Coordinates of N, CA, C and O and ligand atoms in Angstrom, one line a residue:
M78 N -64.9 27.9 -40.5 CA -65.3 26.7 -41.1 C -66.8 26.4 -40.7 O -67.1 26.6 -39.5
T79 N -67.6 26.0 -41.6 CA -69.0 25.7 -41.3 C -69.3 24.2 -41.5 O -68.8 23.6 -42.4
C80 N -70.1 23.7 -40.6 CA -70.5 22.3 -40.6 C -71.3 22.0 -41.8 O -72.3 22.7 -42.2
C81 N -71.0 20.9 -42.5 CA -71.7 20.6 -43.7 C -73.0 19.9 -43.4 O -73.8 19.7 -44.4
Y82 N -73.3 19.6 -42.2 CA -74.6 18.9 -41.8 C -75.6 19.9 -41.4 O -76.7 19.9 -41.8
C83 N -75.2 20.8 -40.4 CA -76.2 21.6 -39.8 C -75.9 23.1 -40.0 O -76.7 24.0 -39.7
G84 N -74.7 23.4 -40.6 CA -74.3 24.8 -40.9 C -73.8 25.6 -39.6 O -73.6 26.8 -39.7
G85 N -73.6 24.8 -38.5 CA -73.1 25.4 -37.3 C -71.6 25.8 -37.4 O -70.9 25.4 -38.4
D86 N -71.1 26.5 -36.5 CA -69.7 26.8 -36.5 C -68.8 25.7 -36.0 O -69.1 25.0 -35.0
M87 N -67.7 25.5 -36.7 CA -66.8 24.4 -36.3 C -65.5 25.0 -35.7 O -64.9 25.9 -36.3
A88 N -65.2 24.5 -34.5 CA -64.1 25.0 -33.8 C -62.9 24.0 -33.8 O -63.1 22.8 -33.9
E89 N -61.7 24.6 -33.8 CA -60.5 23.7 -33.8 C -60.3 23.1 -32.4 O -60.4 23.8 -31.4
T90 N -60.2 21.8 -32.4 CA -60.0 21.1 -31.1 C -59.3 19.8 -31.3 O -58.7 19.6 -32.4
T91 N -59.3 19.0 -30.3 CA -58.7 17.7 -30.4 C -59.8 16.7 -30.0 O -60.6 17.0 -29.2
T92 N -59.7 15.5 -30.5 CA -60.6 14.4 -30.2 C -59.9 13.1 -30.0 O -58.7 13.0 -30.3
T93 N -60.7 12.1 -29.5 CA -60.2 10.8 -29.5 C -60.8 10.0 -30.6 O -62.0 9.9 -30.8
Y94 N -59.9 9.4 -31.4 CA -60.4 8.7 -32.6 C -60.5 7.2 -32.3 O -59.5 6.6 -31.8
F95 N -61.6 6.6 -32.6 CA -61.8 5.2 -32.4 C -62.0 4.5 -33.8 O -62.6 5.0 -34.6
E96 N -61.4 3.3 -33.9 CA -61.6 2.5 -35.1 C -61.7 1.1 -34.7 O -60.7 0.6 -34.1
Q97 N -62.7 0.4 -35.1 CA -62.8 -1.0 -34.8 C -62.5 -1.8 -36.1 O -63.1 -1.6 -37.1
L98 N -61.4 -2.5 -36.0 CA -61.0 -3.3 -37.1 C -61.4 -4.8 -36.9 O -62.1 -5.1 -35.9
E99 N -61.1 -5.6 -37.8 CA -61.5 -7.0 -37.7 C -61.1 -7.7 -36.4 O -61.8 -8.3 -35.7
N100 N -59.8 -7.5 -36.0 CA -59.3 -8.2 -34.9 C -58.9 -7.3 -33.7 O -58.3 -7.7 -32.7
M101 N -59.0 -6.0 -33.9 CA -58.5 -5.1 -32.9 C -59.3 -3.8 -32.9 O -60.0 -3.4 -33.8
I102 N -59.1 -3.1 -31.7 CA -59.7 -1.8 -31.6 C -58.6 -0.8 -31.5 O -57.6 -1.0 -30.7
V103 N -58.6 0.3 -32.3 CA -57.6 1.3 -32.3 C -58.1 2.6 -31.6 O -59.2 3.0 -32.0
I104 N -57.4 3.1 -30.7 CA -57.8 4.3 -30.0 C -56.6 5.3 -30.2 O -55.5 5.0 -29.7
I105 N -56.9 6.4 -30.8 CA -55.8 7.4 -31.0 C -56.2 8.7 -30.3 O -57.3 9.3 -30.6
K106 N -55.5 9.1 -29.3 CA -55.8 10.2 -28.5 C -55.2 11.5 -29.0 O -54.2 11.5 -29.7
N107 N -55.9 12.6 -28.7 CA -55.4 14.0 -29.0 C -55.2 14.2 -30.5 O -54.2 14.8 -31.0
V108 N -56.2 13.8 -31.3 CA -56.2 14.0 -32.7 C -56.7 15.4 -33.0 O -57.9 15.7 -32.7
P109 N -55.9 16.2 -33.7 CA -56.5 17.5 -34.1 C -57.6 17.4 -35.1 O -57.6 16.6 -36.0
C110 N -58.7 18.2 -34.9 CA -59.8 18.1 -35.7 C -60.6 19.4 -35.6 O -60.3 20.3 -34.8
H111 N -61.7 19.5 -36.4 CA -62.7 20.6 -36.2 C -64.0 19.9 -35.8 O -64.4 18.9 -36.3
K112 N -64.6 20.5 -34.8 CA -65.8 20.0 -34.2 C -66.9 21.0 -34.2 O -66.7 22.1 -33.9
C113 N -68.1 20.5 -34.7 CA -69.3 21.4 -34.8 C -69.8 21.7 -33.4 O -70.0 20.7 -32.6
G114 N -70.0 22.9 -33.0 CA -70.6 23.3 -31.7 C -72.0 22.9 -31.6 O -72.6 22.9 -30.5
Q115 N -72.7 22.7 -32.7 CA -74.1 22.4 -32.7 C -74.5 21.0 -32.7 O -75.2 20.5 -31.8
C116 N -73.9 20.2 -33.6 CA -74.3 18.8 -33.8 C -73.2 17.9 -33.3 O -73.4 16.6 -33.3
G117 N -72.0 18.4 -33.1 CA -70.9 17.5 -32.6 C -70.2 16.8 -33.7 O -69.3 16.0 -33.5
E118 N -70.5 17.1 -35.0 CA -69.8 16.5 -36.1 C -68.3 16.8 -36.1 O -67.9 17.9 -35.8
V119 N -67.5 15.8 -36.3 CA -66.0 16.0 -36.3 C -65.5 15.8 -37.7 O -65.8 14.8 -38.3
V120 N -64.6 16.7 -38.1 CA -63.9 16.5 -39.4 C -62.4 16.6 -39.2 O -61.9 17.4 -38.4
Y121 N -61.7 15.8 -40.0 CA -60.3 15.8 -39.9 C -59.8 16.4 -41.3 O -60.4 16.1 -42.3
N122 N -58.7 17.1 -41.2 CA -58.2 17.6 -42.5 C -57.5 16.4 -43.2 O -57.2 15.4 -42.6
A123 N -57.1 16.6 -44.5 CA -56.6 15.5 -45.3 C -55.3 14.9 -44.7 O -55.1 13.7 -44.7
L124 N -54.4 15.8 -44.2 CA -53.2 15.3 -43.6 C -53.4 14.5 -42.4 O -52.8 13.4 -42.2
V125 N -54.3 14.9 -41.5 CA -54.6 14.1 -40.3 C -55.2 12.8 -40.7 O -54.9 11.8 -40.1
A126 N -56.2 12.8 -41.6 CA -56.8 11.6 -42.0 C -55.8 10.6 -42.6 O -55.9 9.4 -42.3
E127 N -54.8 11.1 -43.3 CA -53.8 10.2 -43.9 C -52.9 9.6 -42.8 O -52.6 8.4 -42.8
R128 N -52.6 10.5 -41.8 CA -51.8 10.1 -40.7 C -52.5 9.0 -39.8 O -51.9 8.0 -39.4
L129 N -53.8 9.2 -39.7 CA -54.6 8.2 -38.9 C -54.6 6.8 -39.6 O -54.5 5.8 -39.0
E130 N -54.6 6.9 -40.9 CA -54.6 5.7 -41.7 C -53.2 4.9 -41.5 O -53.2 3.7 -41.3
Q131 N -52.2 5.7 -41.6 CA -50.8 5.2 -41.4 C -50.7 4.6 -40.0 O -50.1 3.5 -39.9
I132 N -51.1 5.3 -39.0 CA -51.0 4.8 -37.6 C -51.8 3.5 -37.5 O -51.3 2.5 -36.9
T133 N -53.0 3.5 -38.0 CA -53.8 2.3 -37.9 C -53.2 1.1 -38.6 O -53.1 0.0 -38.1
E134 N -52.6 1.4 -39.8 CA -51.9 0.3 -40.5 C -50.7 -0.3 -39.7 O -50.6 -1.5 -39.7
Q135 N -50.0 0.6 -39.1 CA -48.8 0.2 -38.3 C -49.3 -0.7 -37.1 O -48.7 -1.7 -36.8
L136 N -50.3 -0.2 -36.5 CA -50.8 -0.9 -35.3 C -51.4 -2.3 -35.6 O -51.3 -3.2 -34.8
Q137 N -51.9 -2.4 -36.8 CA -52.4 -3.7 -37.2 C -51.4 -4.8 -37.2 O -51.7 -6.0 -37.1
K138 N -50.1 -4.4 -37.5 CA -49.0 -5.3 -37.5 C -48.6 -5.8 -36.1 O -47.9 -6.7 -35.9
S139 N -49.1 -5.0 -35.1 CA -48.6 -5.3 -33.7 C -49.4 -6.5 -33.1 O -49.0 -7.0 -32.0
L140 N -50.5 -6.9 -33.7 CA -51.3 -8.0 -33.2 C -51.8 -7.9 -31.8 O -52.0 -8.9 -31.1
T141 N -52.0 -6.7 -31.3 CA -52.6 -6.5 -30.0 C -54.2 -6.4 -30.3 O -54.6 -6.1 -31.4
E142 N -54.9 -6.6 -29.2 CA -56.4 -6.5 -29.4 C -56.9 -5.1 -29.2 O -57.8 -4.7 -29.9
I143 N -56.2 -4.4 -28.3 CA -56.6 -3.0 -28.2 C -55.3 -2.1 -28.2 O -54.4 -2.4 -27.4
A144 N -55.3 -1.2 -29.1 CA -54.1 -0.3 -29.1 C -54.5 1.1 -28.8 O -55.5 1.6 -29.3
V145 N -53.8 1.7 -27.8 CA -54.1 3.1 -27.4 C -52.8 3.9 -27.7 O -51.8 3.6 -27.1
V146 N -52.9 4.8 -28.5 CA -51.7 5.7 -28.8 C -52.1 7.1 -28.8 O -53.2 7.5 -28.9
N147 N -51.0 7.9 -28.6 CA -51.2 9.4 -28.6 C -50.8 9.9 -30.0 O -49.8 9.6 -30.5
Y148 N -51.7 10.7 -30.6 CA -51.5 11.2 -32.0 C -50.1 11.9 -32.1 O -49.4 11.6 -33.0
S149 N -49.8 12.7 -31.1 CA -48.6 13.5 -31.3 C -47.3 12.7 -31.2 O -46.3 13.2 -31.7
V150 N -47.3 11.6 -30.6 CA -46.1 10.8 -30.4 C -46.1 9.5 -31.3 O -45.1 8.8 -31.4
A151 N -47.3 9.2 -31.9 CA -47.4 8.0 -32.7 C -46.6 8.0 -33.9 O -46.4 9.1 -34.5
Ligands
LIG1056 ZN1 -73.1 20.6 -37.3

């Protein structure tokens, strides 16, 4: 896989996903992704992106200010 920004090599790894919503901050750890070794650009595949959306949606209902979850168990 090649980075669409700089053309560098993208390696399979995991990352911590942050999302700031209106009333809360969502942190999802150990999210599988591809990361560029040159510029650090991170991409998620479609399945992962969908799952992140689902997790975020669920967490929004919990009314906590900061939610930290692990991707693999969320
Ligand atoms: Zn890159």
